[in-house]
Short mmCIF file of C-alpha atoms in Angstrom, two decimals:
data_model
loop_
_atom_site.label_atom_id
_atom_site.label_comp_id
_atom_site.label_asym_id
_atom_site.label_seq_id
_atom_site.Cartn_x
_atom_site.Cartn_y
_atom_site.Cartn_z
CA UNK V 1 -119.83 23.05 26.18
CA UNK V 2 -120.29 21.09 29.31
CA UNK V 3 -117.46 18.41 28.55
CA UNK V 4 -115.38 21.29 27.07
CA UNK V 5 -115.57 23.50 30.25
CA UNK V 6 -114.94 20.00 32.08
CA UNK V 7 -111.26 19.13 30.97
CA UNK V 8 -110.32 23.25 32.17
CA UNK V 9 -111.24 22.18 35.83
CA UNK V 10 -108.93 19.13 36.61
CA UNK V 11 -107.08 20.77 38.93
CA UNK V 12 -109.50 23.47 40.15
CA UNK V 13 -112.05 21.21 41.73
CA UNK V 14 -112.00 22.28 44.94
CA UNK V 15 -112.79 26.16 43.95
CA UNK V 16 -115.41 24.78 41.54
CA UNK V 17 -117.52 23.43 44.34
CA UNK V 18 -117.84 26.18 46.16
CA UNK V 19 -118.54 28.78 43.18
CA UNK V 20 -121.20 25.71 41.64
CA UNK V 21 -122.41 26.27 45.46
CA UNK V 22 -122.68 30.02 45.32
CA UNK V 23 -124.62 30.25 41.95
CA UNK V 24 -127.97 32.38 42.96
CA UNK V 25 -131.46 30.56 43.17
CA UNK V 26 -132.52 32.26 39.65
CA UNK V 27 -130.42 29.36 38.13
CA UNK V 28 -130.65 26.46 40.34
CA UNK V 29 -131.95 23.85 37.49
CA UNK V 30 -128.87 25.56 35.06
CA UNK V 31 -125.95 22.93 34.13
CA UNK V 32 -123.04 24.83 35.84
CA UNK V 33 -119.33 24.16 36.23
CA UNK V 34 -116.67 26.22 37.32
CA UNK V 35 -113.05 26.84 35.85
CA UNK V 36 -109.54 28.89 37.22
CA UNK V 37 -109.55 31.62 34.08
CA UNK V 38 -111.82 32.36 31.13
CA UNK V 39 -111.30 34.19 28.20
CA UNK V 40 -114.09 35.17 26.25
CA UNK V 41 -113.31 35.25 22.45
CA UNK V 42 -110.69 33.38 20.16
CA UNK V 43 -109.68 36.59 18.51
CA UNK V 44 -105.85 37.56 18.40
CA UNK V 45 -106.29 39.52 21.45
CA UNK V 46 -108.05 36.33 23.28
CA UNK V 47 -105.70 34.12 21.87
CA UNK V 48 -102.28 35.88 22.75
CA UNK V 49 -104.05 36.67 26.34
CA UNK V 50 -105.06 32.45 27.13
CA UNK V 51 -101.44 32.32 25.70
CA UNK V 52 -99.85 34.42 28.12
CA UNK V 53 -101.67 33.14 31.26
CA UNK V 54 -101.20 29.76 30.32
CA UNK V 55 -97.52 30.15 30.12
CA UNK V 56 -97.65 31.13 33.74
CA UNK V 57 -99.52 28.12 34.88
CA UNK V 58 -103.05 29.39 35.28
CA UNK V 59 -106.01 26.83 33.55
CA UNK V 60 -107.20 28.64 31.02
CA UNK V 61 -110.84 27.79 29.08
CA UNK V 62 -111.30 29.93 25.99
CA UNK V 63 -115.00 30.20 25.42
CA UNK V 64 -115.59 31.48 20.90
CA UNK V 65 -119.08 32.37 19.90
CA UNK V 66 -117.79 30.66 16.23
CA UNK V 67 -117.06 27.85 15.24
CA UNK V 68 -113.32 28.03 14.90
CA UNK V 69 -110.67 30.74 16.06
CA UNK V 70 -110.00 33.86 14.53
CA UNK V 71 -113.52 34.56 12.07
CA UNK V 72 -114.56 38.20 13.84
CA UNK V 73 -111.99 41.06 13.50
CA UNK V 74 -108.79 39.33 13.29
CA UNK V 75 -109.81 38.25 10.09
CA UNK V 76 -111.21 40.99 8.21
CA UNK V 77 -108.65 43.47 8.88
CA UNK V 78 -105.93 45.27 6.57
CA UNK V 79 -103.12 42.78 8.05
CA UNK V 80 -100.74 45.66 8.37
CA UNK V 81 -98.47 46.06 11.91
CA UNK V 82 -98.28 49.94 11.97
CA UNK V 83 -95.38 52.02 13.82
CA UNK V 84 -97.29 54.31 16.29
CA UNK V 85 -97.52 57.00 14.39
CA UNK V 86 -101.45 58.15 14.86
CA UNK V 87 -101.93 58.37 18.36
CA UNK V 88 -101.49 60.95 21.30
CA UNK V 89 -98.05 60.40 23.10
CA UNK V 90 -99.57 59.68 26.56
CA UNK V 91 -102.28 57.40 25.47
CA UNK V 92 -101.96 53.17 25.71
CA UNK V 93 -102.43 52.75 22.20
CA UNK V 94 -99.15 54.56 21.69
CA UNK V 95 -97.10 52.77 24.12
CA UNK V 96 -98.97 49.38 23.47
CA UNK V 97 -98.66 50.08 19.48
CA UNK V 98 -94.70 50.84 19.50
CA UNK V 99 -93.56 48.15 22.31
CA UNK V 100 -96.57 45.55 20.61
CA UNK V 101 -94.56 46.04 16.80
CA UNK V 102 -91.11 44.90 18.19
CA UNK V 103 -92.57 42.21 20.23
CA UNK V 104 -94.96 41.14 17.23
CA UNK V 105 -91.77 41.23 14.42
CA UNK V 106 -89.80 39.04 16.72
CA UNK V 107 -92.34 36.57 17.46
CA UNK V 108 -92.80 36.08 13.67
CA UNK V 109 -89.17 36.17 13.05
CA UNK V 110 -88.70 33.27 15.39
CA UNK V 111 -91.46 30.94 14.51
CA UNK V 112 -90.72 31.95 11.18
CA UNK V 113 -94.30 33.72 10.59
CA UNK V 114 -94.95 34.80 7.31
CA UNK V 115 -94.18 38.55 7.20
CA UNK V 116 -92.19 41.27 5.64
CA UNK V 117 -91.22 45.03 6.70
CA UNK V 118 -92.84 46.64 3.80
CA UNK V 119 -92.68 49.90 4.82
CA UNK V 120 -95.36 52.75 4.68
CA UNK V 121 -95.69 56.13 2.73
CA UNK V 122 -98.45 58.55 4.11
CA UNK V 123 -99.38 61.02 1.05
CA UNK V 124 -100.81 64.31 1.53
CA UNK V 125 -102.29 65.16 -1.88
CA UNK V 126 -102.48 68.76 -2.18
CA UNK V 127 -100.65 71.49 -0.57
CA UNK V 128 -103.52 71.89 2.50
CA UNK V 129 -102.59 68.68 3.42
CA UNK V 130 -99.77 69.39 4.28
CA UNK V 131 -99.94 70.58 7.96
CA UNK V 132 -101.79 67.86 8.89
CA UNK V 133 -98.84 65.30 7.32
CA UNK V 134 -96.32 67.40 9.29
CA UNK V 135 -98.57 66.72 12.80
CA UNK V 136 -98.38 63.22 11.99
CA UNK V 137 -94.49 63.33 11.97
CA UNK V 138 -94.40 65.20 15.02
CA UNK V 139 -96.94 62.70 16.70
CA UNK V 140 -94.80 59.93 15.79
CA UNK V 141 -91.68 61.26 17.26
CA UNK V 142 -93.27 61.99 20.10
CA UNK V 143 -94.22 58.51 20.51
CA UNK V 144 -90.70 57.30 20.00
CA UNK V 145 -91.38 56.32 16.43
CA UNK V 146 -87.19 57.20 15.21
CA UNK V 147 -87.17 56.36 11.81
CA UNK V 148 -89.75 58.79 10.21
CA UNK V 149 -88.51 60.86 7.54
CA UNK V 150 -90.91 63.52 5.02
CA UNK V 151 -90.00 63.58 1.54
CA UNK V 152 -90.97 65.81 -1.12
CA UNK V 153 -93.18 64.60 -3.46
CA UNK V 154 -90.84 64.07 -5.89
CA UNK V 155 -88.50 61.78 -3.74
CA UNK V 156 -91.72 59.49 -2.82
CA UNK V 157 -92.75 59.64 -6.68
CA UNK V 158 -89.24 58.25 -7.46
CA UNK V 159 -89.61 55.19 -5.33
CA UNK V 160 -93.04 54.89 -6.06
CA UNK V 161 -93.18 55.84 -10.12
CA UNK V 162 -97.62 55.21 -9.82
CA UNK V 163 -97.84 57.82 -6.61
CA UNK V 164 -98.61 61.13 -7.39
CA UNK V 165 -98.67 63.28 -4.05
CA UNK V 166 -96.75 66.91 -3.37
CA UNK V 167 -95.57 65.51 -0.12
CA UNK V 168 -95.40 61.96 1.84
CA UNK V 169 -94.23 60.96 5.27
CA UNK V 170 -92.04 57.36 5.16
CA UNK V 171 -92.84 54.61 7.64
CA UNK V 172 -90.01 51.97 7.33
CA UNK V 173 -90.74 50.06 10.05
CA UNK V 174 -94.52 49.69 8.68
CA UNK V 175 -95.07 45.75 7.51
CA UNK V 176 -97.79 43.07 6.59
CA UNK V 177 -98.20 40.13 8.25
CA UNK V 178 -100.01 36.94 7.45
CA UNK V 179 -102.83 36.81 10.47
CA UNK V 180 -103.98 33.52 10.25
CA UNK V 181 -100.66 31.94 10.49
CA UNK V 182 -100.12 33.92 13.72
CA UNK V 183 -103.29 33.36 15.87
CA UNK V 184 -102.42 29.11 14.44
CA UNK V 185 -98.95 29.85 16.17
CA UNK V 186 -100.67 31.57 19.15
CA UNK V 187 -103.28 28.72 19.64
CA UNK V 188 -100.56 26.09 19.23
CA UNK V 189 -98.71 27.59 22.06
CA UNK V 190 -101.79 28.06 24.29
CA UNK V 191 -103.08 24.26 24.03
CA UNK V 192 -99.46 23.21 24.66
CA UNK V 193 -99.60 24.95 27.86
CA UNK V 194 -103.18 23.09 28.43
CA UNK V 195 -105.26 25.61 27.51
CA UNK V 196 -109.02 24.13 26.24
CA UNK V 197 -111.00 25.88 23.56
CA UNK V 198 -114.88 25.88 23.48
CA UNK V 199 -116.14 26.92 20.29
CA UNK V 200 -119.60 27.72 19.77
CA UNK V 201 -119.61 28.99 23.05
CA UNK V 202 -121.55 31.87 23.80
CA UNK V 203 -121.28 34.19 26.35
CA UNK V 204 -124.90 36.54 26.89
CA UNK V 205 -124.18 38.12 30.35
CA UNK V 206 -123.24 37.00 33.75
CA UNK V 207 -123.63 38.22 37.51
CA UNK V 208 -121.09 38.15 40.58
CA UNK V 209 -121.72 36.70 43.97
CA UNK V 210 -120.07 35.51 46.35
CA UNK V 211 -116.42 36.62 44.97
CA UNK V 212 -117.18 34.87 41.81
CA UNK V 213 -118.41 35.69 38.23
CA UNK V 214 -121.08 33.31 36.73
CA UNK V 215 -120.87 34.00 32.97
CA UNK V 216 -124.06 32.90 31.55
CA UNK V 217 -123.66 30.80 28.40
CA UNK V 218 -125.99 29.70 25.09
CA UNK V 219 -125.03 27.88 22.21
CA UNK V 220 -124.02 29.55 19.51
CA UNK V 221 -126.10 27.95 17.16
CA UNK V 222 -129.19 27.91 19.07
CA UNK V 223 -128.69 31.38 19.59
CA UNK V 224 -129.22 31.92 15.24
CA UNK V 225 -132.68 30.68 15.98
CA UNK V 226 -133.61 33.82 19.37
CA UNK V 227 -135.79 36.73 18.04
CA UNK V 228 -134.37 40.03 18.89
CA UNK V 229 -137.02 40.42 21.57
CA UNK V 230 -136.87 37.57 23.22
CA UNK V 231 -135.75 36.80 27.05
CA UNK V 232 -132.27 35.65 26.80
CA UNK V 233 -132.07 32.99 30.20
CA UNK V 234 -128.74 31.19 30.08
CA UNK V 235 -128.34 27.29 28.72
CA UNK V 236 -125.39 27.02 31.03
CA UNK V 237 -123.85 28.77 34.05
CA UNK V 238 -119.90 29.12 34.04
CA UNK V 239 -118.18 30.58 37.35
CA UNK V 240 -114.50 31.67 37.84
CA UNK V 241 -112.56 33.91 39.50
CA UNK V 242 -110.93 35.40 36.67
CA UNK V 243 -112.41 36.36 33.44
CA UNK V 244 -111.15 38.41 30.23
CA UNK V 245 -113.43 39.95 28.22
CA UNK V 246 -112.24 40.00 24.24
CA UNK V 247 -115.03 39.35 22.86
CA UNK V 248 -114.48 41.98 19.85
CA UNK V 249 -117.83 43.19 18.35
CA UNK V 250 -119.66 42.09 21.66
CA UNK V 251 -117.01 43.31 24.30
CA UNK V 252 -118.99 46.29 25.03
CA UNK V 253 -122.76 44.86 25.09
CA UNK V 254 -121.58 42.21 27.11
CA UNK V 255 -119.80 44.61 29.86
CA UNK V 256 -122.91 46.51 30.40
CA UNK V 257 -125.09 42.95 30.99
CA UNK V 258 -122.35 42.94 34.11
CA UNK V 259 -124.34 45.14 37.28
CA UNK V 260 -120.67 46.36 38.29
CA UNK V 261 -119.33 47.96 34.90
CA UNK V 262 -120.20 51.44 33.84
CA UNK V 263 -123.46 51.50 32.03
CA UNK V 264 -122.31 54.81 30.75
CA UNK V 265 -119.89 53.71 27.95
CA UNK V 266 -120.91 53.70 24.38
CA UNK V 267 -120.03 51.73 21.50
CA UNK V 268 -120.20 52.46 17.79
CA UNK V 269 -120.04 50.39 14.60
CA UNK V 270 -118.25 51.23 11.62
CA UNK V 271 -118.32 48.96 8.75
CA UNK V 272 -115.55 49.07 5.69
CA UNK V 273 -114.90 47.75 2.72
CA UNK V 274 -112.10 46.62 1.09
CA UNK V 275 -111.84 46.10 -3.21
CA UNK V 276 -109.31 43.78 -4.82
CA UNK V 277 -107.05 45.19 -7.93
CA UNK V 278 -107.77 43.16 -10.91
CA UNK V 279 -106.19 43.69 -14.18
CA UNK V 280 -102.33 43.57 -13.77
CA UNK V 281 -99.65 41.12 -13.33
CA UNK V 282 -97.57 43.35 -10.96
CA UNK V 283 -98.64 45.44 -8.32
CA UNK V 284 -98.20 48.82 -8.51
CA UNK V 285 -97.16 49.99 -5.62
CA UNK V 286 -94.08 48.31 -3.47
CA UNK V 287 -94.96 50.33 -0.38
CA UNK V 288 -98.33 50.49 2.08
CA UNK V 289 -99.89 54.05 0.71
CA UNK V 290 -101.58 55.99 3.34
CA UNK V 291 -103.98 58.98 2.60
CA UNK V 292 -104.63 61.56 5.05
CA UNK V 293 -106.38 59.50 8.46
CA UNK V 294 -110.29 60.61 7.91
CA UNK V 295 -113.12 60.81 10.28
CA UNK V 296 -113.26 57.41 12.15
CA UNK V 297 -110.82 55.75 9.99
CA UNK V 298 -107.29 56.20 8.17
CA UNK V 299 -108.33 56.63 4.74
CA UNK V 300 -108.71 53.81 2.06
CA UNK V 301 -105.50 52.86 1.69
CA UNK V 302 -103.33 50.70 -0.26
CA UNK V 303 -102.63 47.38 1.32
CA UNK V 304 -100.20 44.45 -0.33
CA UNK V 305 -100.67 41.28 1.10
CA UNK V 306 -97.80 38.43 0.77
CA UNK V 307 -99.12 37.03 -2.15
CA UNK V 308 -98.83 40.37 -3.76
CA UNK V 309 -102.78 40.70 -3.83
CA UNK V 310 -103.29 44.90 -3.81
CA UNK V 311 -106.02 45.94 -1.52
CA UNK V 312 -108.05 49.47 -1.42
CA UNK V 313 -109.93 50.04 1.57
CA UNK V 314 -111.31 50.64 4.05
CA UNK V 315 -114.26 52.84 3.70
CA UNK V 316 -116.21 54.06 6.91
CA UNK V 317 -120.24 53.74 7.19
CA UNK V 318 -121.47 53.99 10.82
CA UNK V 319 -124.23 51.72 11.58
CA UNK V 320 -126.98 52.84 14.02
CA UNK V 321 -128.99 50.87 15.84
CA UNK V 322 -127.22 47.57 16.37
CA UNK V 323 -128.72 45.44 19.00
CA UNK V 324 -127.36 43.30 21.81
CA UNK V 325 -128.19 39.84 19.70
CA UNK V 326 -126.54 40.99 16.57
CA UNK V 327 -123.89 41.27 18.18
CA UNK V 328 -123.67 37.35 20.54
CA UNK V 329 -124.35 36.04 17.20
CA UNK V 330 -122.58 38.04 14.69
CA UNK V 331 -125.85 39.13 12.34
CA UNK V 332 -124.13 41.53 10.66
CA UNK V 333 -124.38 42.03 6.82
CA UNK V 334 -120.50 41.34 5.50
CA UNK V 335 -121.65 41.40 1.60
CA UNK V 336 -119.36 43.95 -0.64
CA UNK V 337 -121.21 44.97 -3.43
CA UNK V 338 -119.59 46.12 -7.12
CA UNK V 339 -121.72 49.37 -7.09
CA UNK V 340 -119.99 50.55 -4.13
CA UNK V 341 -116.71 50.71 -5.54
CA UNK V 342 -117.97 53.72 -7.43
CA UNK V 343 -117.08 55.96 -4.36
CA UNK V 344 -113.70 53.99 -4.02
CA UNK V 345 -112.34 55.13 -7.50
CA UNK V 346 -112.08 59.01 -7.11
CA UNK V 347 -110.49 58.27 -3.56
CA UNK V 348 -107.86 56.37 -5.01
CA UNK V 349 -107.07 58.55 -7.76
CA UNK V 350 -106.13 61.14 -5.56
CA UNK V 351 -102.83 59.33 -4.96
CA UNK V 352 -103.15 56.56 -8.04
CA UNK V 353 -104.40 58.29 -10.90
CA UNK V 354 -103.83 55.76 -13.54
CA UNK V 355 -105.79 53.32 -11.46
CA UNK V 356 -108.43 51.88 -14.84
CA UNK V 357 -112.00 51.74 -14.69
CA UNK V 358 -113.38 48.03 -13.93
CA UNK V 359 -110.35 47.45 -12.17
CA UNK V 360 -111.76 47.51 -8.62
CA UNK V 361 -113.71 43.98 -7.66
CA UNK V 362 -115.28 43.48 -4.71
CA UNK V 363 -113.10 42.05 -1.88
CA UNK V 364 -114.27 41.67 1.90
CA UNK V 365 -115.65 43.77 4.70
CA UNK V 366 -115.29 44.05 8.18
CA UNK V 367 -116.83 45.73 11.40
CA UNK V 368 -114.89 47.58 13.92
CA UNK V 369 -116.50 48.51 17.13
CA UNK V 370 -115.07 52.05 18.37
CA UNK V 371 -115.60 53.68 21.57
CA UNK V 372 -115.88 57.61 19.75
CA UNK V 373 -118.31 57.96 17.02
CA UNK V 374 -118.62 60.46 13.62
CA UNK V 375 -116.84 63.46 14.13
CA UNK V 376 -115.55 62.85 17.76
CA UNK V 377 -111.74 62.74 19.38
CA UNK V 378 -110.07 59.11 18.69
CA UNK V 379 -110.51 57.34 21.95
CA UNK V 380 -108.09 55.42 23.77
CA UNK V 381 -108.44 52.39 25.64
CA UNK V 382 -110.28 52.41 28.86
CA UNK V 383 -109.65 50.99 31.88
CA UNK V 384 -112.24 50.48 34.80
CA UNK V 385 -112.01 48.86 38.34
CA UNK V 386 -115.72 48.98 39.69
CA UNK V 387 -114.82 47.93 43.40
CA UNK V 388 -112.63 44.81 43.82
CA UNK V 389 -113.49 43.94 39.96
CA UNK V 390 -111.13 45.10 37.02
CA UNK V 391 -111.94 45.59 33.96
CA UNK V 392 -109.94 46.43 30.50
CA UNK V 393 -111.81 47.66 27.15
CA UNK V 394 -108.92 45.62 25.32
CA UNK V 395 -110.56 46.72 21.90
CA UNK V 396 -111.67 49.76 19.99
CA UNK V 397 -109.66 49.18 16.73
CA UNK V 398 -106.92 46.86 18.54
CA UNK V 399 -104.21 46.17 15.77
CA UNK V 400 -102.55 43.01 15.46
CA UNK V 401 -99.81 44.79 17.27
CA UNK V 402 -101.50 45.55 20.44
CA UNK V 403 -102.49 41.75 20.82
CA UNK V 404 -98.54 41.03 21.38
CA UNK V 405 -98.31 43.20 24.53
CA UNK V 406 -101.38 43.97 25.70
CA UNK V 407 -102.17 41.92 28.34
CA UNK V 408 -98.53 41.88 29.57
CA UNK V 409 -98.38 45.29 29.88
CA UNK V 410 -100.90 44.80 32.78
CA UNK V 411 -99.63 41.56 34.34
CA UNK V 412 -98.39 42.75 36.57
CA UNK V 413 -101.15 45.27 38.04
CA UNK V 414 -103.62 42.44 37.53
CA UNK V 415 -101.47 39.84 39.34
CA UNK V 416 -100.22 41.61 42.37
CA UNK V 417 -103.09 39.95 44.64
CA UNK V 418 -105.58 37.76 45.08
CA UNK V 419 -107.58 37.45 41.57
CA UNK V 420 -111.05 36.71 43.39
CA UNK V 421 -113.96 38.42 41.09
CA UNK V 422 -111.61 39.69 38.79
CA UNK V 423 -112.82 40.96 34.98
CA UNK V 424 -109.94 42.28 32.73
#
């Protein structure tokens, strides 16, 4: 790490002495160096942030708990770049969802990104769903979403011969996207513009002083070998005057190690489950297929990917208890097992009723930290500036879409002064 964070501080080193000076007496005999802007995590939304800062000359050091780019929530996701339809008019994840989807289409489009404009039918099964399919169109025009239309089931039946639903609202600007391929892009773009990635790079806390935030770091793979109880003292001391906080799965656990953030903000894990149609030589469905959203998800769905792989999922099981070192080191349980698709089959037979048995094999999973948990409102993104210090929750199911504008849709705010002790 120390050679790493080294190469980000060439031209920095006269702010680097004084925040190595300014590092408390608690870490005195703590390897320390100092850089102009950190990102913590190597997700989509780190990636396209380093990306976007870099591009406007700051010297950016990327700090990744794993070994590579792009392993937590960016990768075990349903790939899809949604339209805006779900959420409340005046919330961010509107405005960042419908302005993120243009922005995201033409960034593929001119790199040449693997991606296609599938298109998305949501499918309300029976005649009390309705009312909540109609809310959903209203939503989305609301948020500017033009190009909605309902059908009857019979129209949506005739494009889609498998479907069988009484009504179904039609997404065309709904698409799938190839992930990997874009965070490669994104990282491509962001070390051309001298940005330096430290993988196995883990960030356990920090403190400010002085005007400057010391992040406290431990190797990752050290950090496999800590007992949950143990006292976590850093390996490394990294200070900055700027530091972004997209660490995913950790974003919130991390915050609250921070004296100046709101203790008061909870996070909750949901894990899901996706299944992998076996048994047919062409896919069934053309289209994205959307149920009804449910309680802390939207339904398992049907998801194509570009190699015309059909995916059902995800599911939603809250986890309880997770603990601050799960989540530095990622110990979550990622296994999919066969016996679970059992609860999979009569969900998607609701809108896919000649869906075989033994069909279903188990695919992949994936965790998505939420800031509402069972039965409560969806939450939007939050936004906090303790004192001189500002903070954004830049997660809480962020879509690939919201990575694209995210951070430039606060720029501007975050760059209209002096950045001393800043945390976005």
């Amino acid at each position: 790490m120390a050679a790493t964070a080294r190469k980000a501080i060439t031209s920095f080193e006269g702010i680097a002495a004084r925040a190595v000076r300014t590092v408390g007496c608690a870490y005195r005999g703590i390897a320390r160096e100092a850089a102009d802007v950190v990102v913590i995590g190597a997700g989509v939304v780190g990636i396209a942030v380093a990306r976007e800062l870099a591009s406007k000359g700051r010297e950016v050091l990327v700090v990744e708990a794993a070994s590579t780019f792009g392993t937590g929530t960016s990768s075990r996701n349903s790939e899809v770049i949604h339209a805006g339809i779900y959420y409340p008019s005046t919330s961010l994840k509107a405005n960042l969802c419908l302005r993120g989807k243009e922005l995201l289409y033409k960034y593929c489009s001119d790199r040449e990104i693997a991606h296609k404009k599938v298109g998305k039918l949501i499918v309300a099964t029976s005649e009390g769903e309705i009312p909540k399919l109609e809310r959903l169109l209203k939503c989305g025009n609301n948020n500017g979403v033009d190009d909605l239309r309902i059908m009857d089931g019979f129209q949506a039946m005739q494009i889609e011969p498998e479907l069988q639903c009484v009504k179904a609202l039609l997404s065309p600007s709904s698409g799938i996207i190839d992930s990997h391929s874009l965070m490669l892009s994104l990282v491509g773009e962001a070390e051309s513009d001298r940005t330096t990635f430290s993988y196995n790079t883990t960030v356990i806390g920090g403190h400010v002083e002085d005007d400057f935030l010391h992040l406290h770091i431990y190797d990752s793979d050290s950090l496999h070998n800590v007992t949950i109880n143990a006292e976590l003292l850093p390996q490394f001391v990294l200070s900055t005057r700027l530091v972004i906080n997209s660490a995913g799965l950790s974003a919130i656990p991390l915050a609250k190690r921070f004296p100046v953030m709101n203790k008061e903000i909870s996070c909750y894990y949901a894990r899901g489950c996706y299944f992998t149609l076996t048994k047919t030589k062409v896919p069934p469905f053309s289209h994205l297929i959307y149920p009804i959203p449910e309680d802390g998800g939207l339904g398992v769905h049907v998801t194509l990917d570009l190699n015309d792989l059909v995916k059902f999922g995800p599911d939603v099981e809250w986890i309880d208890g997770v603990d601050d070192l799960s989540c530095f080191s990622d110990r979550f349980d990622y296994s999919v097992k066969l016996d679970q698709s059992k609860k999979f089959y009569p969900e998607i037979r609701k809108y896919f009723p000649n869906l075989k048995d033994g069909s279903l094999e188990p695919g992949y999973s994936g965790i998505r930290p939420k800031l509402s948990g069972p039965g409560k409102p969806l939450a939007d993104f939050v936004i906090q500036i303790p004192g001189s210090s500002f903070w954004a929750w830049s997660f809480a199911v962020m879509y690939l879409e919201h990575s694209m504008c995210f951070f430039p849709f606060r720029i501007d705010f975050s760059f209209s002064s002096d950045c001393a002790g800043r945390i976005l």
